[in-house]
PDB file of C-alpha atoms in Angstrom:
ATOM      1  CA  MET T 781       0.000   0.000   0.000  1.00 89.00           C
ATOM      2  CA  ILE T 782       2.837   2.415   0.725  1.00 91.00           C
ATOM      3  CA  GLU T 783       4.097   2.214  -2.858  1.00 94.00           C
ATOM      4  CA  LYS T 784       0.686   3.103  -4.265  1.00 93.00           C
ATOM      5  CA  LEU T 785       0.386   5.921  -1.728  1.00 94.00           C
ATOM      6  CA  LYS T 786       3.741   7.280  -2.908  1.00 96.00           C
ATOM      7  CA  GLU T 787       2.447   7.241  -6.493  1.00 95.00           C
ATOM      8  CA  ILE T 788      -0.576   9.274  -5.409  1.00 95.00           C
ATOM      9  CA  ILE T 789       1.499  11.739  -3.346  1.00 96.00           C
ATOM     10  CA  VAL T 790       3.789  12.620  -6.267  1.00 96.00           C
ATOM     11  CA  ASN T 791       0.722  13.692  -8.245  1.00 95.00           C
ATOM     12  CA  TYR T 792       0.300  16.572  -5.796  1.00 95.00           C
ATOM     13  CA  VAL T 793       3.815  17.679  -4.879  1.00 96.00           C
ATOM     14  CA  GLU T 794       7.194  17.574  -6.552  1.00 94.00           C
ATOM     15  CA  VAL T 795       9.042  15.024  -4.493  1.00 95.00           C
ATOM     16  CA  ASN T 796      11.076  11.964  -5.378  1.00 95.00           C
ATOM     17  CA  PRO T 797       9.044   8.911  -4.332  1.00 94.00           C
ATOM     18  CA  ASP T 798      12.264   7.240  -3.160  1.00 95.00           C
ATOM     19  CA  GLU T 799      12.598   9.982  -0.536  1.00 95.00           C
ATOM     20  CA  ILE T 800       9.182   9.249   0.970  1.00 97.00           C
ATOM     21  CA  THR T 801       9.351   6.962   4.004  1.00 97.00           C
ATOM     22  CA  GLU T 802       6.865   5.885   6.636  1.00 96.00           C
ATOM     23  CA  ASN T 803       8.276   8.631   8.870  1.00 98.00           C
ATOM     24  CA  SER T 804       7.792  11.372   6.257  1.00 97.00           C
ATOM     25  CA  ARG T 805       5.414  14.062   7.476  1.00 97.00           C
ATOM     26  CA  PHE T 806       2.926  15.260   4.872  1.00 96.00           C
ATOM     27  CA  ILE T 807       3.337  18.983   5.510  1.00 93.00           C
ATOM     28  CA  GLU T 808       6.814  19.431   6.983  1.00 95.00           C
ATOM     29  CA  ASP T 809       8.760  16.853   4.948  1.00 96.00           C
ATOM     30  CA  ILE T 810       6.779  16.284   1.765  1.00 96.00           C
ATOM     31  CA  GLY T 811       5.538  19.865   1.369  1.00 95.00           C
ATOM     32  CA  MET T 812       1.824  19.233   1.028  1.00 96.00           C
ATOM     33  CA  ASN T 813      -0.671  21.901   1.951  1.00 94.00           C
ATOM     34  CA  SER T 814      -4.098  21.134   3.392  1.00 89.00           C
ATOM     35  CA  TYR T 815      -5.789  21.422  -0.008  1.00 93.00           C
ATOM     36  CA  ASP T 816      -3.345  18.923  -1.567  1.00 93.00           C
ATOM     37  CA  PHE T 817      -3.881  16.590   1.367  1.00 92.00           C
ATOM     38  CA  MET T 818      -7.667  16.628   1.077  1.00 90.00           C
ATOM     39  CA  CYS T 819      -7.542  16.117  -2.696  1.00 93.00           C
ATOM     40  CA  MET T 820      -5.130  13.233  -2.195  1.00 93.00           C
ATOM     41  CA  LEU T 821      -7.599  11.637   0.219  1.00 90.00           C
ATOM     42  CA  GLY T 822     -10.245  11.617  -2.488  1.00 91.00           C
ATOM     43  CA  ASP T 823      -7.868   9.720  -4.747  1.00 93.00           C
ATOM     44  CA  ILE T 824      -7.066   7.275  -1.951  1.00 91.00           C
ATOM     45  CA  GLU T 825     -10.745   6.644  -1.242  1.00 92.00           C
ATOM     46  CA  GLU T 826     -11.281   5.890  -4.910  1.00 93.00           C
ATOM     47  CA  GLU T 827      -8.129   3.804  -5.396  1.00 91.00           C
ATOM     48  CA  PHE T 828      -8.632   1.598  -2.334  1.00 90.00           C
ATOM     49  CA  ASN T 829     -12.457   1.782  -2.205  1.00 93.00           C
ATOM     50  CA  LEU T 830     -12.426   3.298   1.285  1.00 93.00           C
ATOM     51  CA  THR T 831     -14.458   5.902   3.104  1.00 93.00           C
ATOM     52  CA  VAL T 832     -12.327   7.955   5.457  1.00 91.00           C
ATOM     53  CA  ASP T 833     -13.511   9.701   8.600  1.00 91.00           C
ATOM     54  CA  GLU T 834     -12.492  13.357   8.369  1.00 85.00           C
ATOM     55  CA  ALA T 835     -12.201  13.587  12.165  1.00 89.00           C
ATOM     56  CA  GLU T 836      -9.585  10.803  12.063  1.00 90.00           C
ATOM     57  CA  ILE T 837      -7.818  12.034   8.942  1.00 90.00           C
ATOM     58  CA  VAL T 838      -6.844  15.387  10.455  1.00 87.00           C
ATOM     59  CA  LYS T 839      -4.860  13.494  13.115  1.00 91.00           C
ATOM     60  CA  LEU T 840      -2.606  11.808  10.542  1.00 93.00           C
ATOM     61  CA  ARG T 841       0.826  13.407  10.317  1.00 95.00           C
ATOM     62  CA  THR T 842       3.041  10.800   8.669  1.00 97.00           C
ATOM     63  CA  VAL T 843       2.846   8.433   5.726  1.00 96.00           C
ATOM     64  CA  GLY T 844       3.122   5.481   8.120  1.00 97.00           C
ATOM     65  CA  GLU T 845       0.188   6.699  10.199  1.00 96.00           C
ATOM     66  CA  ALA T 846      -1.852   7.078   7.017  1.00 95.00           C
ATOM     67  CA  VAL T 847      -0.985   3.584   5.791  1.00 94.00           C
ATOM     68  CA  ALA T 848      -1.945   2.069   9.165  1.00 96.00           C
ATOM     69  CA  TYR T 849      -5.233   3.981   9.156  1.00 95.00           C
ATOM     70  CA  PHE T 850      -6.109   3.004   5.589  1.00 93.00           C
ATOM     71  CA  LYS T 851      -5.274  -0.655   6.280  1.00 93.00           C
ATOM     72  CA  SER T 852      -7.570  -0.552   9.323  1.00 94.00           C
ATOM     73  CA  LEU T 853     -10.439   0.433   7.020  1.00 92.00           C
ATOM     74  CA  GLN T 854      -9.968  -2.453   4.618  1.00 85.00           C
TER      75      GLN T 854
END
C-alpha cells in the first residue's frame, strides 16, 4: 500500500518517491498543503475503495500513520 500511496502523493507535490518513508510528514517533509492533502484523500478513497472519517484524517501526520489507518479500514 505504501508504494501506491507514494504514487498518489507525487501527483500533488514535486518530491522523489524514493525519498518518501513511513516517517515522512505530509506537511513538513513532503511539502503538502491542506488542499493537496484533502484532494489526495479523495484519490485514496477511490483507489482503495475506502471511506475515510475526516475527524480521524486530520490526526494523521506521517505516511506510516496514514498507511496504518487506511489498512484498518480495509
